[in-house]
GROMACS .gro file of N, CA and C in nm:
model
  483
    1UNK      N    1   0.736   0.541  -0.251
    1UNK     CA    2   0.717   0.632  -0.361
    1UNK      C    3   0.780   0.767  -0.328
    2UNK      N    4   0.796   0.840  -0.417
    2UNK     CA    5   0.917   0.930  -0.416
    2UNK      C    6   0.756   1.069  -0.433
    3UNK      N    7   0.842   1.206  -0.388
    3UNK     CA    8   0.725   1.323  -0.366
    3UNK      C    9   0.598   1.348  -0.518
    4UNK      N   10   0.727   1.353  -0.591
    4UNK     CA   11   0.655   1.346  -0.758
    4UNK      C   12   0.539   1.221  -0.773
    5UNK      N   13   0.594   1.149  -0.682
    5UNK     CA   14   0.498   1.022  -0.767
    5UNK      C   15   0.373   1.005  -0.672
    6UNK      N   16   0.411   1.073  -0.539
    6UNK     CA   17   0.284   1.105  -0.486
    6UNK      C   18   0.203   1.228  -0.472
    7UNK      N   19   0.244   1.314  -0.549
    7UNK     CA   20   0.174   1.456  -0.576
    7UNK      C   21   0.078   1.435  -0.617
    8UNK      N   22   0.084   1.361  -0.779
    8UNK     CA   23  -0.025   1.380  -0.822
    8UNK      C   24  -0.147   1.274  -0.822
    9UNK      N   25  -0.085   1.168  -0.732
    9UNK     CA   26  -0.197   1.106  -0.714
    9UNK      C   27  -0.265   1.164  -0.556
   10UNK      N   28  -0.178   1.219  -0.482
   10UNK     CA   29  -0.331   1.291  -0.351
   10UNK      C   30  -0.351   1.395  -0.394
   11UNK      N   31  -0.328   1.477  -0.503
   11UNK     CA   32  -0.389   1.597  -0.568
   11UNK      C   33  -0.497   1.534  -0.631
   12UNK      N   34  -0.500   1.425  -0.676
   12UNK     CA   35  -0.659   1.402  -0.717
   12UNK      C   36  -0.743   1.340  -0.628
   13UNK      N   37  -0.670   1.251  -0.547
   13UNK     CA   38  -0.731   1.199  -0.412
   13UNK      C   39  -0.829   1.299  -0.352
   14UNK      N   40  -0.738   1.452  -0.354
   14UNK     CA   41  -0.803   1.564  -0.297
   14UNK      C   42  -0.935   1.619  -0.323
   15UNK      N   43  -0.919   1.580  -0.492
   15UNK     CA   44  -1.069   1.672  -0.565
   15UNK      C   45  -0.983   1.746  -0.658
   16UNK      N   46  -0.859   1.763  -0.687
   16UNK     CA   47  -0.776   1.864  -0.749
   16UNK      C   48  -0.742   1.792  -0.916
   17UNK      N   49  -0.829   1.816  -1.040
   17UNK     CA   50  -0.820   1.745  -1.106
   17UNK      C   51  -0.719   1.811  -1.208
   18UNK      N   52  -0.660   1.895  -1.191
   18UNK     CA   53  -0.508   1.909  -1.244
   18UNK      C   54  -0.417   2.018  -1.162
   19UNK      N   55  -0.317   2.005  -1.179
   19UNK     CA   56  -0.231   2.103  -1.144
   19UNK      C   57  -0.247   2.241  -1.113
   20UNK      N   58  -0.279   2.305  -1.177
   20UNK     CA   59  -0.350   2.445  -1.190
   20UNK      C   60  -0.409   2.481  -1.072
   21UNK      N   61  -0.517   2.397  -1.062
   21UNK     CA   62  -0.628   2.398  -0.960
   21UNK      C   63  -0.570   2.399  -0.807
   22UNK      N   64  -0.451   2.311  -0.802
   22UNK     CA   65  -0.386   2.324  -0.665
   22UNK      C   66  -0.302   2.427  -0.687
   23UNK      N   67  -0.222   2.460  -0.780
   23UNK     CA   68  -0.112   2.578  -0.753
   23UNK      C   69  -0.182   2.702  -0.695
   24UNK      N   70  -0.307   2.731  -0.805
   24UNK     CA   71  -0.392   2.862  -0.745
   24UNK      C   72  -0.420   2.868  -0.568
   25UNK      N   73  -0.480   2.747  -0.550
   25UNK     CA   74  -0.508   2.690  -0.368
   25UNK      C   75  -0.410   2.729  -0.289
   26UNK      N   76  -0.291   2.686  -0.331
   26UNK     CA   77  -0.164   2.707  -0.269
   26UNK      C   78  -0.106   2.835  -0.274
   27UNK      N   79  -0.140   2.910  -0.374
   27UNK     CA   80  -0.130   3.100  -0.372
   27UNK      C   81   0.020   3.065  -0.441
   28UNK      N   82   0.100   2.964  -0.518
   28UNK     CA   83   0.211   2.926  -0.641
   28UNK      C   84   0.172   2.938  -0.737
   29UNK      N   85   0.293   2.976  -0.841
   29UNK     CA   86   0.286   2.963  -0.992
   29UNK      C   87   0.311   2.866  -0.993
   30UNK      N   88   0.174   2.829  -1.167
   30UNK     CA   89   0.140   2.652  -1.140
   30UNK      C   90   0.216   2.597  -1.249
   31UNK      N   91   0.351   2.659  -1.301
   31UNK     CA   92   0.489   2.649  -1.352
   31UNK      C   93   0.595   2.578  -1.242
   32UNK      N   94   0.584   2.693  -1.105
   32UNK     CA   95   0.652   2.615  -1.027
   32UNK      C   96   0.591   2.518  -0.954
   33UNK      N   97   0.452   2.540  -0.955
   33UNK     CA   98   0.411   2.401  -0.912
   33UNK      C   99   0.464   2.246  -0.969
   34UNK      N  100   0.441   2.297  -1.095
   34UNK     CA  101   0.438   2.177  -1.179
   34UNK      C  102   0.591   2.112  -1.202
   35UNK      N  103   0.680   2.190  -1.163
   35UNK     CA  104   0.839   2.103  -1.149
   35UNK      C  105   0.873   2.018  -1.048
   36UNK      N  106   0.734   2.066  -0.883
   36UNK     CA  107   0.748   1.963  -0.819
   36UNK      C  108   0.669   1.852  -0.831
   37UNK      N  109   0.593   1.796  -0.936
   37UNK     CA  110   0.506   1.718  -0.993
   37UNK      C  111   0.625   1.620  -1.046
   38UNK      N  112   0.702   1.688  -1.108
   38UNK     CA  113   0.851   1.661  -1.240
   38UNK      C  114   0.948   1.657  -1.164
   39UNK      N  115   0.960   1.644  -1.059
   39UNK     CA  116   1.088   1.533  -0.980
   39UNK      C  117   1.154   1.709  -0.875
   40UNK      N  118   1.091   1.818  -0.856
   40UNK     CA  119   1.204   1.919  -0.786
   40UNK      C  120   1.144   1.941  -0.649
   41UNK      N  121   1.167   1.935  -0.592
   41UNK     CA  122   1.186   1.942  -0.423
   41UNK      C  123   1.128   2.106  -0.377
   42UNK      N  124   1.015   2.144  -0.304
   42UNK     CA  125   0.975   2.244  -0.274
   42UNK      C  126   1.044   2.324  -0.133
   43UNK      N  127   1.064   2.393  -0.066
   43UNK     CA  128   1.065   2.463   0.038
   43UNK      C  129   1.010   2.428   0.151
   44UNK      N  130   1.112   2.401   0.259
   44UNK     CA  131   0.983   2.282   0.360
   44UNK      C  132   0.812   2.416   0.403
   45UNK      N  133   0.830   2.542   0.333
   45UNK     CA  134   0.704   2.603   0.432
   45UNK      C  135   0.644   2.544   0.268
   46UNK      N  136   0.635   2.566   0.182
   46UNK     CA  137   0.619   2.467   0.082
   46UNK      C  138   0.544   2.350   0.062
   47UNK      N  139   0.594   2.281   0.118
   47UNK     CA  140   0.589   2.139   0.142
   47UNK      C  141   0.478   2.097   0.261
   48UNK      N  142   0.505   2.178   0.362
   48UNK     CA  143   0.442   2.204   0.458
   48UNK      C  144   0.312   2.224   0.376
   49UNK      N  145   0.272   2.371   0.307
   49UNK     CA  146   0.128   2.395   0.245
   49UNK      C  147   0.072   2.290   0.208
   50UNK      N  148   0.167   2.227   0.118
   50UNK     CA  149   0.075   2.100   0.043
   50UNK      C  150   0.022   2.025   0.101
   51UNK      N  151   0.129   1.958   0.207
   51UNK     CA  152   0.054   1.835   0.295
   51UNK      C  153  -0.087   1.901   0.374
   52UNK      N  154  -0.077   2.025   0.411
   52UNK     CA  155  -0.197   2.078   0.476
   52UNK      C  156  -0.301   2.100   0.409
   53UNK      N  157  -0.285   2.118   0.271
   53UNK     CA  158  -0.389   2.165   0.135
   53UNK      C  159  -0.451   2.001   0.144
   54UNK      N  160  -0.361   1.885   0.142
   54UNK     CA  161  -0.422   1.797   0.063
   54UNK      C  162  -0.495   1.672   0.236
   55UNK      N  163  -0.498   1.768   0.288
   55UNK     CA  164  -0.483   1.674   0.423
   55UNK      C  165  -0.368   1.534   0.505
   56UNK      N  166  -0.286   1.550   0.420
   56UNK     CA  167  -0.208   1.452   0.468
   56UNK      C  168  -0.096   1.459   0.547
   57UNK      N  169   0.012   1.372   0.602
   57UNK     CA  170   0.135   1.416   0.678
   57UNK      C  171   0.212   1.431   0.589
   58UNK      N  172   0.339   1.506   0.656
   58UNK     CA  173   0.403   1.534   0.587
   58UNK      C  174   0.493   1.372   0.495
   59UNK      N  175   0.534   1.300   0.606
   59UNK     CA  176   0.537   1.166   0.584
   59UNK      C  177   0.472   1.108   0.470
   60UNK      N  178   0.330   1.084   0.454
   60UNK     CA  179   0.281   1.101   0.364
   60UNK      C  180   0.292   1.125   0.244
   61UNK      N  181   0.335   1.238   0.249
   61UNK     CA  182   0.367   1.347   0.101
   61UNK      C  183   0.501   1.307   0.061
   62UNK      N  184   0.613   1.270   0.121
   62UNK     CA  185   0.718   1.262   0.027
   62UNK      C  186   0.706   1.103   0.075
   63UNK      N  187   0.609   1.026   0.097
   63UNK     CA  188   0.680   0.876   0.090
   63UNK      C  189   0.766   0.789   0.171
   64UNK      N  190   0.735   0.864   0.299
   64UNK     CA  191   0.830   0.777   0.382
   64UNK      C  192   0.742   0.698   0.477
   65UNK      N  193   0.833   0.575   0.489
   65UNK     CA  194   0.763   0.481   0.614
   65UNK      C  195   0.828   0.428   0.727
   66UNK      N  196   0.779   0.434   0.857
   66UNK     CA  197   0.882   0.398   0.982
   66UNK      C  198   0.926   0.213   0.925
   67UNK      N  199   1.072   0.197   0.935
   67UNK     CA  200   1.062   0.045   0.884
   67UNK      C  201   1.052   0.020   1.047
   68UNK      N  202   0.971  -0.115   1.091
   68UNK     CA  203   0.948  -0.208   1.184
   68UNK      C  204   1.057  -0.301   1.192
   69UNK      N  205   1.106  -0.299   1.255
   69UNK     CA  206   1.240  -0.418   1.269
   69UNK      C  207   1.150  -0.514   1.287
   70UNK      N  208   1.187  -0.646   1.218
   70UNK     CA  209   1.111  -0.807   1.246
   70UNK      C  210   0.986  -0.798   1.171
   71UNK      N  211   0.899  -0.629   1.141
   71UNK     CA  212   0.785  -0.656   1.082
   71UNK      C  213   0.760  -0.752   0.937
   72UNK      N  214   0.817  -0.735   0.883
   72UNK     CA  215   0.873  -0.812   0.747
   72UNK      C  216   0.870  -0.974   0.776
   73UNK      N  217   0.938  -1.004   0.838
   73UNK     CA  218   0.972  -1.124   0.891
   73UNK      C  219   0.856  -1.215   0.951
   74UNK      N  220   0.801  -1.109   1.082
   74UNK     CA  221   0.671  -1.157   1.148
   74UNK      C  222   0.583  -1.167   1.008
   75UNK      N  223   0.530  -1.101   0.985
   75UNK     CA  224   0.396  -1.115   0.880
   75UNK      C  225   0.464  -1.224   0.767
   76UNK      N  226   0.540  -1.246   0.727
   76UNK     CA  227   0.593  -1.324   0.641
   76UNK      C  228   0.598  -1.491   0.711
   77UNK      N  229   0.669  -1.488   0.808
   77UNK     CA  230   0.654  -1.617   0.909
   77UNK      C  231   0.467  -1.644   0.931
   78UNK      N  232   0.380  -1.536   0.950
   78UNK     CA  233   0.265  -1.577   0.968
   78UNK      C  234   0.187  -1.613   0.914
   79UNK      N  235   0.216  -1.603   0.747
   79UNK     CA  236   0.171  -1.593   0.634
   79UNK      C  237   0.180  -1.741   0.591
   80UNK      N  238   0.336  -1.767   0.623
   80UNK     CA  239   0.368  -1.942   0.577
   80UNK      C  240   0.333  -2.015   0.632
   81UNK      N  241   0.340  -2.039   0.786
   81UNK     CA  242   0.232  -2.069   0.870
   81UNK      C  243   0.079  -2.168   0.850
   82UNK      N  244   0.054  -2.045   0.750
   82UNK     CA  245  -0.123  -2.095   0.679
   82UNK      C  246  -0.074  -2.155   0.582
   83UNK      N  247   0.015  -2.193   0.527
   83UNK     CA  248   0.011  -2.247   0.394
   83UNK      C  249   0.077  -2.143   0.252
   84UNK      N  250   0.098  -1.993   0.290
   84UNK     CA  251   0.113  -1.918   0.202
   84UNK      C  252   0.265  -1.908   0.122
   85UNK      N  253   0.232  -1.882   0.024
   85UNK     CA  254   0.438  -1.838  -0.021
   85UNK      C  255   0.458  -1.706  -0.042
   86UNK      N  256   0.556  -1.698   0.023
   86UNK     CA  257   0.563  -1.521   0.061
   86UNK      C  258   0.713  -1.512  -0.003
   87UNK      N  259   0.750  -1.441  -0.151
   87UNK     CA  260   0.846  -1.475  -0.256
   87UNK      C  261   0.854  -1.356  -0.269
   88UNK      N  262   1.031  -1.277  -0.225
   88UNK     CA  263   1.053  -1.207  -0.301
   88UNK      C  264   1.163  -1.164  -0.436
   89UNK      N  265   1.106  -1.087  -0.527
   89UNK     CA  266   1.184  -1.050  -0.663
   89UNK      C  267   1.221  -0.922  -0.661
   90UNK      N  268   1.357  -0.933  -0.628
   90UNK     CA  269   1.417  -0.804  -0.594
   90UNK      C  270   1.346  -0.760  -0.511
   91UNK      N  271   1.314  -0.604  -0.517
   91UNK     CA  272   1.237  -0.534  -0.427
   91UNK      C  273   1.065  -0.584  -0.355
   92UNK      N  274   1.020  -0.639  -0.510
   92UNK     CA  275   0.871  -0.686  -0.480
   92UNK      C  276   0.836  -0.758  -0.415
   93UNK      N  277   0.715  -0.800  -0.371
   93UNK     CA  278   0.734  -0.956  -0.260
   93UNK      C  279   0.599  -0.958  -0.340
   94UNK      N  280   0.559  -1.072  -0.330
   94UNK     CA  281   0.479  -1.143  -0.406
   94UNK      C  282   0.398  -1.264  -0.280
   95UNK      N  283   0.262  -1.264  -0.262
   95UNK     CA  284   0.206  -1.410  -0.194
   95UNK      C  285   0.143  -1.470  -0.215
   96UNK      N  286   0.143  -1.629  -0.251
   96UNK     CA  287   0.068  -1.674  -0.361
   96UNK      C  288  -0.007  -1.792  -0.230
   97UNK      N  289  -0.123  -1.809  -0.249
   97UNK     CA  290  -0.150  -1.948  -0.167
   97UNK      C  291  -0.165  -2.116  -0.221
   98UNK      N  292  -0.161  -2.177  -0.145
   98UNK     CA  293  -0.155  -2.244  -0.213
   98UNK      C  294  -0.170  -2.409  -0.137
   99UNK      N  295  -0.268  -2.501  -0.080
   99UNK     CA  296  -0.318  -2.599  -0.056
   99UNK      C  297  -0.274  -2.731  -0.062
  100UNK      N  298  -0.150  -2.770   0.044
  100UNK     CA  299  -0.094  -2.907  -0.028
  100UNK      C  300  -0.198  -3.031   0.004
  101UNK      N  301  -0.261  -2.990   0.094
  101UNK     CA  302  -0.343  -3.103   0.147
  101UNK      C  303  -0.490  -3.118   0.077
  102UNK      N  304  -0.506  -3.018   0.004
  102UNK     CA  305  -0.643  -3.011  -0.070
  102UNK      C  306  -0.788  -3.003   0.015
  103UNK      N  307  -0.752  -2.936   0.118
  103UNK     CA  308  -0.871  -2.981   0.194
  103UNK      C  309  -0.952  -2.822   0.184
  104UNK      N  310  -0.880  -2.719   0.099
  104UNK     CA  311  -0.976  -2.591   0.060
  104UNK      C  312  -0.971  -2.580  -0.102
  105UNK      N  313  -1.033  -2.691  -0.121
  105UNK     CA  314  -1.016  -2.750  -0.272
  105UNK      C  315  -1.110  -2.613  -0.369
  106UNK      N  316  -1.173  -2.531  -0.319
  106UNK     CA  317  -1.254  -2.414  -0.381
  106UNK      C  318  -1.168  -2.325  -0.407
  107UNK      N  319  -0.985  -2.291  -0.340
  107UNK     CA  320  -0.954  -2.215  -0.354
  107UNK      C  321  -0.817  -2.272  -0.430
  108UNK      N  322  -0.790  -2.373  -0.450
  108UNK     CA  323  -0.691  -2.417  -0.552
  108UNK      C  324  -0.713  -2.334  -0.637
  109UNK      N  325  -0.767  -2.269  -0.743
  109UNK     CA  326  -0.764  -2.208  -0.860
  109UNK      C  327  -0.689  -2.073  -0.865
  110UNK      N  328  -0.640  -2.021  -0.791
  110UNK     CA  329  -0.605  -1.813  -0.690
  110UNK      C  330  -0.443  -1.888  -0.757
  111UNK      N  331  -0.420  -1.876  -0.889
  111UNK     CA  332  -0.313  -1.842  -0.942
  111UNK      C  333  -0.256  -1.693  -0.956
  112UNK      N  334  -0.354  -1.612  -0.927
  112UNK     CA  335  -0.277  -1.454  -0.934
  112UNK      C  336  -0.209  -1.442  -0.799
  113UNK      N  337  -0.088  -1.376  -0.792
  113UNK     CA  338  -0.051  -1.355  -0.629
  113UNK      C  339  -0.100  -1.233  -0.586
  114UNK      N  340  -0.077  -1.171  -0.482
  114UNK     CA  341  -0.114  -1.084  -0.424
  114UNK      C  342   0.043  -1.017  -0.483
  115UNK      N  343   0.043  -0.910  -0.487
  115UNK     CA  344   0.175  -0.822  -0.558
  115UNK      C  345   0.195  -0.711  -0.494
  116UNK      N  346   0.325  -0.706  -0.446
  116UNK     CA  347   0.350  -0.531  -0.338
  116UNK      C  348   0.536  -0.535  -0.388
  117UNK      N  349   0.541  -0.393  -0.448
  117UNK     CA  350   0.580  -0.324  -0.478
  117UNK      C  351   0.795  -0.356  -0.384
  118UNK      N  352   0.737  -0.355  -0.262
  118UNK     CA  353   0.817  -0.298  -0.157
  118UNK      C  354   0.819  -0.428  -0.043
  119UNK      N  355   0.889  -0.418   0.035
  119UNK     CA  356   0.863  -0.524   0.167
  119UNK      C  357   0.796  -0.383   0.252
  120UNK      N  358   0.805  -0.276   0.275
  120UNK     CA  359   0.707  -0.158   0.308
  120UNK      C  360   0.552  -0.163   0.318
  121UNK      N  361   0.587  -0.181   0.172
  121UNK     CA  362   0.398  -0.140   0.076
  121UNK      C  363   0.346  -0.280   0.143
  122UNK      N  364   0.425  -0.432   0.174
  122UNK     CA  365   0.349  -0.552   0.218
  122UNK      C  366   0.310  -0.548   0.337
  123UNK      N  367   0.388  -0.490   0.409
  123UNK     CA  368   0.406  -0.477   0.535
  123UNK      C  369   0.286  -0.384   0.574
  124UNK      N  370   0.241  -0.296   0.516
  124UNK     CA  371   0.191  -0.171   0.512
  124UNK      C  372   0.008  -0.279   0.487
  125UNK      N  373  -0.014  -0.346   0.364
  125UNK     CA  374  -0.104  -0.366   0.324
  125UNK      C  375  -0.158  -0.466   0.428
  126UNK      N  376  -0.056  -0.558   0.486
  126UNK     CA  377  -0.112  -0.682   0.603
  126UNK      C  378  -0.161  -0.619   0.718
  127UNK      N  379  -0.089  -0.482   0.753
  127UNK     CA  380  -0.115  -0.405   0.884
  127UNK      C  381  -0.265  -0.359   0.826
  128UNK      N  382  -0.267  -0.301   0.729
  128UNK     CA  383  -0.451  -0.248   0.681
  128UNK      C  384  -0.513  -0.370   0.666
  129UNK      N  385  -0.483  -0.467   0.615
  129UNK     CA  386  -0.562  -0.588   0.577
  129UNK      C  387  -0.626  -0.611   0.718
  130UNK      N  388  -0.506  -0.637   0.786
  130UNK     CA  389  -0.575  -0.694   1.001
  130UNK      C  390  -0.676  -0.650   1.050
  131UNK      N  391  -0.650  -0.459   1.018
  131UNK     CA  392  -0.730  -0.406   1.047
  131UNK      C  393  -0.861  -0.398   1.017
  132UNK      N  394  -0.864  -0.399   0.879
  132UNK     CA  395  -1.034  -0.365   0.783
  132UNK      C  396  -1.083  -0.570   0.831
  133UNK      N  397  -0.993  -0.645   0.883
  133UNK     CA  398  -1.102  -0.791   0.892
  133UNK      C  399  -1.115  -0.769   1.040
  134UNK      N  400  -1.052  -0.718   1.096
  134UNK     CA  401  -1.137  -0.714   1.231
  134UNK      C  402  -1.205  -0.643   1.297
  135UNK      N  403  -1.227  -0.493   1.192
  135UNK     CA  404  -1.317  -0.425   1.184
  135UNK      C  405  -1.465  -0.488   1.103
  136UNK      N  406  -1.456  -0.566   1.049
  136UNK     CA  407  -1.544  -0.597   0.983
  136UNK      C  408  -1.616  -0.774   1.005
  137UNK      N  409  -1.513  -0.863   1.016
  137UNK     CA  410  -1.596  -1.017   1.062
  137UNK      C  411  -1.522  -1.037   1.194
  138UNK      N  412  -1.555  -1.075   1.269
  138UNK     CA  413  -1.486  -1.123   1.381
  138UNK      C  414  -1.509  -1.321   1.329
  139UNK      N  415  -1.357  -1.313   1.346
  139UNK     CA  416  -1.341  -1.496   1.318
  139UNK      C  417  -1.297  -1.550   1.372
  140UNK      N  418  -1.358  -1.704   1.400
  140UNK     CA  419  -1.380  -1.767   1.544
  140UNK      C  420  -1.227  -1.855   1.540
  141UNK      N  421  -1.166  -1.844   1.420
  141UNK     CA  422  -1.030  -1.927   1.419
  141UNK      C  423  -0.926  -1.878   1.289
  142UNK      N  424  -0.823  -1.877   1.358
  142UNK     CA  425  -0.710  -1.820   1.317
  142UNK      C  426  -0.703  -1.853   1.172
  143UNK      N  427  -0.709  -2.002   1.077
  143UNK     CA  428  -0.717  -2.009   0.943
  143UNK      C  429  -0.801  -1.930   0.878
  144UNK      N  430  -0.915  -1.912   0.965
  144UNK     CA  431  -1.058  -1.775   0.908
  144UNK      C  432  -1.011  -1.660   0.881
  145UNK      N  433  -0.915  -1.600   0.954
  145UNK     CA  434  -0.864  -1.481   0.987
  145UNK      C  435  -0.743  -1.440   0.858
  146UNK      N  436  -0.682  -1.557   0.872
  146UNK     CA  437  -0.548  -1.534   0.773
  146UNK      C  438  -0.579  -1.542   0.605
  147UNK      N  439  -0.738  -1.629   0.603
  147UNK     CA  440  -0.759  -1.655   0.468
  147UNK      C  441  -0.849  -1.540   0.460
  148UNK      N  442  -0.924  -1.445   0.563
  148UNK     CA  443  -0.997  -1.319   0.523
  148UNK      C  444  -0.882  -1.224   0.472
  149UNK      N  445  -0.788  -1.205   0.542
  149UNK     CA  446  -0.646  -1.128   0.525
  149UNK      C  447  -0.571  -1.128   0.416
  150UNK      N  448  -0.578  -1.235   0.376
  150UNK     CA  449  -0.540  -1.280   0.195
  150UNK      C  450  -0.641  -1.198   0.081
  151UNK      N  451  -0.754  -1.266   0.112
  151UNK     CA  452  -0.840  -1.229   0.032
  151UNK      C  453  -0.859  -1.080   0.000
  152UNK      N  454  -0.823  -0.998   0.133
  152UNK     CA  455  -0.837  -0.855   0.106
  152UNK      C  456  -0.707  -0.805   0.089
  153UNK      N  457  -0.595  -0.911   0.102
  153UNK     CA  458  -0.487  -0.868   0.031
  153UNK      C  459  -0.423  -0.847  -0.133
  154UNK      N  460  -0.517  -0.983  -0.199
  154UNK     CA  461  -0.526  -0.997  -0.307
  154UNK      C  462  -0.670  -0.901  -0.368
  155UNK      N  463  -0.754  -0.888  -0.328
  155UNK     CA  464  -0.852  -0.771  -0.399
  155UNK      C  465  -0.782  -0.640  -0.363
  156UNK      N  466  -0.664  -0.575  -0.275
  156UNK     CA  467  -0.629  -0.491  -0.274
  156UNK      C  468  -0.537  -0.466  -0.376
  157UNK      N  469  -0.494  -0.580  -0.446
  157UNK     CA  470  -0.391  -0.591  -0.549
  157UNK      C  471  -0.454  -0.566  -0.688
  158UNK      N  472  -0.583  -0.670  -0.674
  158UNK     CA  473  -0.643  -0.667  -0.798
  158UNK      C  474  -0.695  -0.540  -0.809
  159UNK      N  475  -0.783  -0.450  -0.746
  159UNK     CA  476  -0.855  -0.349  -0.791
  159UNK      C  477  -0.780  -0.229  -0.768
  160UNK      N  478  -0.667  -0.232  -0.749
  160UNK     CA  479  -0.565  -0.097  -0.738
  160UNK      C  480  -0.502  -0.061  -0.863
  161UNK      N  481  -0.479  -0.136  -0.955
  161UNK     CA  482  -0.438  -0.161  -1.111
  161UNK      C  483  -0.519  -0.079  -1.164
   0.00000   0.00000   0.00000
């Protein structure tokens, strides 16, 4: 995502429920605030304020991500592995599961895929997914693990809409 398109969503992330409210914070006219909302590029001491106003990195703030050489690949290879289809359309990647052997016959029905934007944003969501399941169940076998990882990959899809 590009600076504009993440302004105004960690300005509300923040508590900042319009524009105004952060320009004043920031000691800017919330005119010139508001052009960097509308696609214009601030002053890195600027830029700097914001990410510090809104708590985030600077990274963060305009949208950038370290790419992982192989990360794409690995999580994608690990994904198929279990059974998954890891499909991408153009930019998006898409992972749908899916049971040839029928032996998780409860979950045949998970026609929605899991949906990311980016090979980034997937990459990005499997690295949080790993994390929040092994912060949270410890599972005694690897199919446990990959189908908790789904599941919070696809509710990360569904309830972000």
């Amino acid at each position: 995502m590009a600076l504009k398109d993440n302004l105004k969503r960690l300005r509300e992330q923040a508590g900042y429920s319009n524009g105004k409210e952060l320009a004043d914070t920031l000691g800017i006219a919330y005119p010139r605030y508001m052009t960097y909302e509308r696609g214009s590029w601030p002053n890195e001491e600027t830029l700097t304020k914001i990410a510090t106003t809104l708590h985030v990195s600077m990274d963060e703030l305009v949208g950038y991500t370290v790419p992982v050489v192989g990360e794409y690949e690995e999580y994608k290879d690990w994904l198929e592995s279990y059974g998954y289809d890891v499909k991408e359309e153009g930019q998006a990647v898409r992972v749908f599961y899916h049971d040839p052997d029928g032996a998780l016959q409860d979950f045949n029905d998970l026609e929605s895929p899991a949906e990311f934007e980016t090979r980034e944003e997937f990459c990005k969501a499997v690295r949080n997914s790993l994390k929040a399941v092994a912060a949270r169940v410890e599972k005694d076998s690897e199919q446990e693990r990959i189908r908790a990882v789904y599941d919070t990959l696809l509710c990360k899809t569904m309830f972000s809409e």
